[in-house]
Amino acid sequence: MLCRPVRAEEEHWAAARMGRTGYITVPILSVLAAIGYVYYTTVFLAIPAWLGLSTAAGLANAAVFTALAAACVATYAIAVSRDPGRVPASFVPDVEDAGSPIHEIKRKGGDLRYCQKCSHYKPPRAHHCRVCKRCVLRMDHHCIWINNCVGHENYKIFLVFVLYAVIASFYSMVLIIGGAVHLPKDEQPGSDSSRTAIIVCGVLLCPLALALMVLLGWHVYLILHNKTTIEYHEGVRATWLAEKAGNIYHHPYNLGVYENLVSVLGPNMLCWLCPISRNIGNGVRFRTSYDIPLSTSPM
């Protein structure tokens, strides 16, 4: 008589493990290894060759870069471990709620969005992740480099991590170029030489810094328009269909530049780049342009 409940409980925990994120994977180890290699090469090879660690300038640059590297590791760890946002089990859309002027519906049939795999309704901007095997609030994308979805709860920390990584990458490139230029000319090249390590690090940093810069620019664009990556691609199709029908598509969550920034980064401008503070809202309800009075149209 106990076989059925035990099996049901095992299936429940198996499903929970499959949907759990934050496990250490090869991409995560690769990111940590890259951070460690760049840090070692910059602080212990490039700075001593250019400025010297015993000088005030060398110590100051080493301290600043160490702080940047620590911020990168801390924000990266939070992005990996923080849950992106789970749909509350009790969530049911209230179509008669006057406070919710719009409801997202399916493209086919016009019904309220319902996840057959999770067996619950989807809040606005939520989507089902096939990797995490569950719905994620305000899902942007699933990132293999953090083995986690980027959603409502960890989107800001993900953005801050990318920003810190861009700053650290370009800062490291400056120090590495300076270190490579000031290396002794008589040093023999070899696999273990400082020159080889600095050159290899510089070669790796160039495409890495460029990719991070493009990623940061992309997400800054999305924030300014209050879109997710999924909503951007959906908006492209919606715009095409609207123009085909002679209409104009307007993204309903675009509140204007400042309000868009506040909705993601928080109301306090001094904490916008702070990795501790979170964004506002519960991830279930979002302000829309229909909530703004007609006299104050979005920017």
Short mmCIF file of N, CA and C in Angstrom, two decimals, residues 97-196:
data_model
loop_
_atom_site.label_atom_id
_atom_site.label_comp_id
_atom_site.label_asym_id
_atom_site.label_seq_id
_atom_site.Cartn_x
_atom_site.Cartn_y
_atom_site.Cartn_z
N ASP A 97 -10.47 42.01 -13.33
CA ASP A 97 -9.73 42.96 -12.52
C ASP A 97 -9.51 44.24 -13.32
N ALA A 98 -10.05 45.35 -12.82
CA ALA A 98 -9.91 46.62 -13.52
C ALA A 98 -8.48 47.14 -13.46
N GLY A 99 -7.68 46.63 -12.52
CA GLY A 99 -6.29 47.06 -12.41
C GLY A 99 -5.39 46.43 -13.44
N SER A 100 -5.87 45.43 -14.15
CA SER A 100 -5.09 44.78 -15.21
C SER A 100 -5.80 45.02 -16.54
N PRO A 101 -5.44 46.12 -17.22
CA PRO A 101 -6.16 46.48 -18.44
C PRO A 101 -5.94 45.53 -19.60
N ILE A 102 -4.85 44.77 -19.62
CA ILE A 102 -4.60 43.84 -20.71
C ILE A 102 -4.24 42.48 -20.14
N HIS A 103 -4.51 41.44 -20.91
CA HIS A 103 -4.14 40.08 -20.57
C HIS A 103 -3.53 39.44 -21.80
N GLU A 104 -2.43 38.75 -21.60
CA GLU A 104 -1.78 38.08 -22.71
C GLU A 104 -2.55 36.81 -23.05
N ILE A 105 -2.76 36.59 -24.34
CA ILE A 105 -3.51 35.43 -24.81
C ILE A 105 -2.68 34.68 -25.85
N LYS A 106 -3.11 33.48 -26.17
CA LYS A 106 -2.44 32.68 -27.18
C LYS A 106 -2.71 33.26 -28.57
N ARG A 107 -1.70 33.09 -29.45
CA ARG A 107 -1.89 33.56 -30.82
C ARG A 107 -2.99 32.79 -31.52
N LYS A 108 -3.08 31.49 -31.21
CA LYS A 108 -4.11 30.66 -31.82
C LYS A 108 -5.21 30.39 -30.80
N GLY A 109 -6.40 30.79 -31.12
CA GLY A 109 -7.54 30.52 -30.25
C GLY A 109 -7.93 31.67 -29.37
N GLY A 110 -6.96 32.52 -28.99
CA GLY A 110 -7.28 33.68 -28.16
C GLY A 110 -7.54 33.34 -26.71
N ASP A 111 -7.17 32.14 -26.26
CA ASP A 111 -7.37 31.77 -24.85
C ASP A 111 -6.25 32.34 -24.00
N LEU A 112 -6.52 32.43 -22.69
CA LEU A 112 -5.48 32.83 -21.75
C LEU A 112 -4.34 31.82 -21.79
N ARG A 113 -3.14 32.31 -21.67
CA ARG A 113 -1.98 31.43 -21.80
C ARG A 113 -1.92 30.45 -20.63
N TYR A 114 -1.86 29.18 -20.98
CA TYR A 114 -1.84 28.10 -19.97
C TYR A 114 -0.72 27.13 -20.34
N CYS A 115 0.13 26.81 -19.37
CA CYS A 115 1.24 25.89 -19.60
C CYS A 115 0.77 24.46 -19.33
N GLN A 116 0.75 23.66 -20.37
CA GLN A 116 0.32 22.27 -20.21
C GLN A 116 1.35 21.45 -19.44
N LYS A 117 2.62 21.82 -19.54
CA LYS A 117 3.66 21.06 -18.86
C LYS A 117 3.70 21.35 -17.37
N CYS A 118 3.47 22.60 -17.00
CA CYS A 118 3.49 22.97 -15.58
C CYS A 118 2.10 22.93 -14.95
N SER A 119 1.06 22.83 -15.79
CA SER A 119 -0.33 22.74 -15.32
C SER A 119 -0.74 23.97 -14.52
N HIS A 120 -0.43 25.14 -15.04
CA HIS A 120 -0.92 26.38 -14.43
C HIS A 120 -0.92 27.48 -15.49
N TYR A 121 -1.65 28.56 -15.18
CA TYR A 121 -1.69 29.70 -16.09
C TYR A 121 -0.35 30.44 -16.05
N LYS A 122 -0.03 31.07 -17.16
CA LYS A 122 1.19 31.85 -17.25
C LYS A 122 0.90 33.32 -16.95
N PRO A 123 1.61 33.92 -16.02
CA PRO A 123 1.47 35.37 -15.81
C PRO A 123 1.99 36.12 -17.04
N PRO A 124 1.68 37.39 -17.15
CA PRO A 124 2.22 38.18 -18.26
C PRO A 124 3.75 38.12 -18.29
N ARG A 125 4.31 37.94 -19.46
CA ARG A 125 5.75 37.95 -19.72
C ARG A 125 6.46 36.68 -19.23
N ALA A 126 5.73 35.73 -18.70
CA ALA A 126 6.32 34.46 -18.27
C ALA A 126 6.34 33.48 -19.43
N HIS A 127 7.36 32.62 -19.44
CA HIS A 127 7.49 31.62 -20.49
C HIS A 127 8.04 30.34 -19.90
N HIS A 128 7.79 29.24 -20.60
CA HIS A 128 8.28 27.94 -20.14
C HIS A 128 9.67 27.69 -20.71
N CYS A 129 10.61 27.34 -19.84
CA CYS A 129 11.97 27.03 -20.26
C CYS A 129 12.11 25.52 -20.39
N ARG A 130 12.50 25.07 -21.57
CA ARG A 130 12.65 23.64 -21.80
C ARG A 130 13.86 23.06 -21.07
N VAL A 131 14.84 23.89 -20.77
CA VAL A 131 16.03 23.40 -20.06
C VAL A 131 15.75 23.30 -18.56
N CYS A 132 15.19 24.36 -17.99
CA CYS A 132 14.85 24.35 -16.56
C CYS A 132 13.59 23.54 -16.28
N LYS A 133 12.82 23.27 -17.33
CA LYS A 133 11.60 22.44 -17.23
C LYS A 133 10.57 23.08 -16.30
N ARG A 134 10.43 24.39 -16.39
CA ARG A 134 9.40 25.09 -15.63
C ARG A 134 9.21 26.48 -16.23
N CYS A 135 8.15 27.14 -15.82
CA CYS A 135 7.89 28.50 -16.28
C CYS A 135 8.71 29.48 -15.45
N VAL A 136 9.18 30.54 -16.10
CA VAL A 136 10.02 31.55 -15.48
C VAL A 136 9.36 32.91 -15.64
N LEU A 137 9.30 33.67 -14.55
CA LEU A 137 8.70 35.00 -14.59
C LEU A 137 9.56 35.95 -15.41
N ARG A 138 8.92 36.70 -16.28
CA ARG A 138 9.60 37.68 -17.16
C ARG A 138 10.89 37.09 -17.73
N MET A 139 10.71 35.96 -18.37
CA MET A 139 11.88 35.25 -18.90
C MET A 139 12.51 36.01 -20.06
N ASP A 140 13.83 36.18 -19.99
CA ASP A 140 14.57 36.80 -21.09
C ASP A 140 15.18 35.72 -21.97
N HIS A 141 15.97 34.84 -21.39
CA HIS A 141 16.57 33.73 -22.14
C HIS A 141 17.19 32.77 -21.14
N HIS A 142 17.52 31.59 -21.62
CA HIS A 142 18.28 30.64 -20.80
C HIS A 142 19.75 30.75 -21.20
N CYS A 143 20.60 31.01 -20.22
CA CYS A 143 22.02 31.23 -20.47
C CYS A 143 22.82 30.02 -20.02
N ILE A 144 23.52 29.38 -20.95
CA ILE A 144 24.31 28.21 -20.59
C ILE A 144 25.52 28.60 -19.75
N TRP A 145 25.95 29.86 -19.83
CA TRP A 145 27.15 30.27 -19.10
C TRP A 145 26.89 30.46 -17.62
N ILE A 146 25.64 30.53 -17.22
CA ILE A 146 25.31 30.55 -15.80
C ILE A 146 24.44 29.35 -15.42
N ASN A 147 24.17 28.49 -16.40
CA ASN A 147 23.33 27.31 -16.17
C ASN A 147 22.04 27.71 -15.46
N ASN A 148 21.43 28.76 -15.95
CA ASN A 148 20.25 29.30 -15.30
C ASN A 148 19.50 30.16 -16.30
N CYS A 149 18.23 30.36 -16.04
CA CYS A 149 17.46 31.30 -16.84
C CYS A 149 17.73 32.71 -16.34
N VAL A 150 17.65 33.67 -17.23
CA VAL A 150 17.69 35.08 -16.87
C VAL A 150 16.25 35.56 -16.86
N GLY A 151 15.75 35.84 -15.66
CA GLY A 151 14.35 36.21 -15.50
C GLY A 151 14.17 37.38 -14.57
N HIS A 152 12.98 37.49 -14.02
CA HIS A 152 12.61 38.66 -13.23
C HIS A 152 13.52 38.86 -12.03
N GLU A 153 13.87 37.80 -11.33
CA GLU A 153 14.59 37.93 -10.07
C GLU A 153 16.10 38.12 -10.25
N ASN A 154 16.67 37.67 -11.35
CA ASN A 154 18.12 37.77 -11.49
C ASN A 154 18.55 38.55 -12.74
N TYR A 155 17.59 39.22 -13.39
CA TYR A 155 17.95 39.96 -14.59
C TYR A 155 18.90 41.11 -14.27
N LYS A 156 18.60 41.85 -13.21
CA LYS A 156 19.43 43.00 -12.87
C LYS A 156 20.84 42.56 -12.50
N ILE A 157 20.98 41.52 -11.70
CA ILE A 157 22.30 41.07 -11.29
C ILE A 157 23.08 40.54 -12.49
N PHE A 158 22.38 39.94 -13.44
CA PHE A 158 23.02 39.50 -14.68
C PHE A 158 23.55 40.69 -15.46
N LEU A 159 22.75 41.74 -15.54
CA LEU A 159 23.17 42.95 -16.25
C LEU A 159 24.37 43.60 -15.56
N VAL A 160 24.34 43.67 -14.23
CA VAL A 160 25.45 44.27 -13.49
C VAL A 160 26.72 43.45 -13.68
N PHE A 161 26.59 42.13 -13.70
CA PHE A 161 27.76 41.29 -13.95
C PHE A 161 28.37 41.57 -15.32
N VAL A 162 27.54 41.66 -16.34
CA VAL A 162 28.05 41.93 -17.69
C VAL A 162 28.73 43.30 -17.73
N LEU A 163 28.15 44.29 -17.03
CA LEU A 163 28.76 45.62 -17.00
C LEU A 163 30.13 45.57 -16.33
N TYR A 164 30.21 44.93 -15.17
CA TYR A 164 31.51 44.81 -14.48
C TYR A 164 32.52 44.05 -15.34
N ALA A 165 32.04 43.00 -16.04
CA ALA A 165 32.94 42.22 -16.87
C ALA A 165 33.48 43.04 -18.04
N VAL A 166 32.64 43.91 -18.62
CA VAL A 166 33.10 44.77 -19.71
C VAL A 166 34.17 45.74 -19.21
N ILE A 167 33.90 46.38 -18.06
CA ILE A 167 34.88 47.32 -17.50
C ILE A 167 36.20 46.61 -17.19
N ALA A 168 36.10 45.44 -16.55
CA ALA A 168 37.31 44.70 -16.19
C ALA A 168 38.07 44.25 -17.43
N SER A 169 37.37 43.86 -18.49
CA SER A 169 38.03 43.39 -19.71
C SER A 169 38.85 44.50 -20.36
N PHE A 170 38.25 45.67 -20.51
CA PHE A 170 38.97 46.77 -21.15
C PHE A 170 40.09 47.30 -20.25
N TYR A 171 39.85 47.31 -18.95
CA TYR A 171 40.90 47.71 -18.02
C TYR A 171 42.08 46.76 -18.10
N SER A 172 41.78 45.46 -18.16
CA SER A 172 42.83 44.47 -18.27
C SER A 172 43.59 44.60 -19.58
N MET A 173 42.89 44.90 -20.66
CA MET A 173 43.55 45.05 -21.96
C MET A 173 44.55 46.20 -21.92
N VAL A 174 44.20 47.30 -21.27
CA VAL A 174 45.12 48.43 -21.17
C VAL A 174 46.37 48.03 -20.40
N LEU A 175 46.18 47.35 -19.27
CA LEU A 175 47.32 46.93 -18.46
C LEU A 175 48.18 45.89 -19.18
N ILE A 176 47.53 44.99 -19.93
CA ILE A 176 48.28 43.95 -20.64
C ILE A 176 49.08 44.55 -21.80
N ILE A 177 48.49 45.51 -22.50
CA ILE A 177 49.25 46.16 -23.57
C ILE A 177 50.46 46.89 -23.00
N GLY A 178 50.23 47.59 -21.88
CA GLY A 178 51.35 48.27 -21.25
C GLY A 178 52.42 47.30 -20.77
N GLY A 179 51.99 46.16 -20.21
CA GLY A 179 52.95 45.16 -19.76
C GLY A 179 53.71 44.53 -20.90
N ALA A 180 53.04 44.28 -22.03
CA ALA A 180 53.71 43.67 -23.18
C ALA A 180 54.74 44.62 -23.79
N VAL A 181 54.42 45.92 -23.78
CA VAL A 181 55.34 46.90 -24.36
C VAL A 181 56.59 47.05 -23.50
N HIS A 182 56.44 46.95 -22.18
CA HIS A 182 57.55 47.21 -21.27
C HIS A 182 58.26 45.94 -20.81
N LEU A 183 57.95 44.80 -21.41
CA LEU A 183 58.69 43.58 -21.07
C LEU A 183 60.14 43.70 -21.56
N PRO A 184 61.09 43.09 -20.84
CA PRO A 184 62.48 43.12 -21.30
C PRO A 184 62.63 42.52 -22.69
N LYS A 185 63.43 43.17 -23.52
CA LYS A 185 63.59 42.72 -24.90
C LYS A 185 64.38 41.43 -24.99
N ASP A 186 65.22 41.17 -23.99
CA ASP A 186 66.08 40.00 -24.08
C ASP A 186 65.43 38.74 -23.56
N GLU A 187 64.15 38.81 -23.17
CA GLU A 187 63.49 37.60 -22.65
C GLU A 187 63.21 36.63 -23.79
N GLN A 188 63.58 35.37 -23.61
CA GLN A 188 63.37 34.36 -24.63
C GLN A 188 61.93 33.88 -24.61
N PRO A 189 61.26 33.84 -25.75
CA PRO A 189 59.88 33.36 -25.77
C PRO A 189 59.80 31.88 -25.45
N GLY A 190 58.79 31.49 -24.71
CA GLY A 190 58.59 30.10 -24.33
C GLY A 190 57.19 29.92 -23.80
N SER A 191 56.84 28.68 -23.62
CA SER A 191 55.47 28.40 -23.18
C SER A 191 55.21 28.92 -21.78
N ASP A 192 56.26 29.01 -20.95
CA ASP A 192 56.08 29.46 -19.57
C ASP A 192 56.54 30.89 -19.35
N SER A 193 56.89 31.58 -20.38
CA SER A 193 57.41 32.94 -20.22
C SER A 193 56.28 33.92 -19.99
N SER A 194 56.63 35.04 -19.38
CA SER A 194 55.64 36.10 -19.13
C SER A 194 55.12 36.67 -20.43
N ARG A 195 56.01 36.81 -21.41
CA ARG A 195 55.59 37.38 -22.69
C ARG A 195 54.52 36.51 -23.35
N THR A 196 54.72 35.20 -23.34
CA THR A 196 53.75 34.31 -23.96
C THR A 196 52.41 34.37 -23.24
#
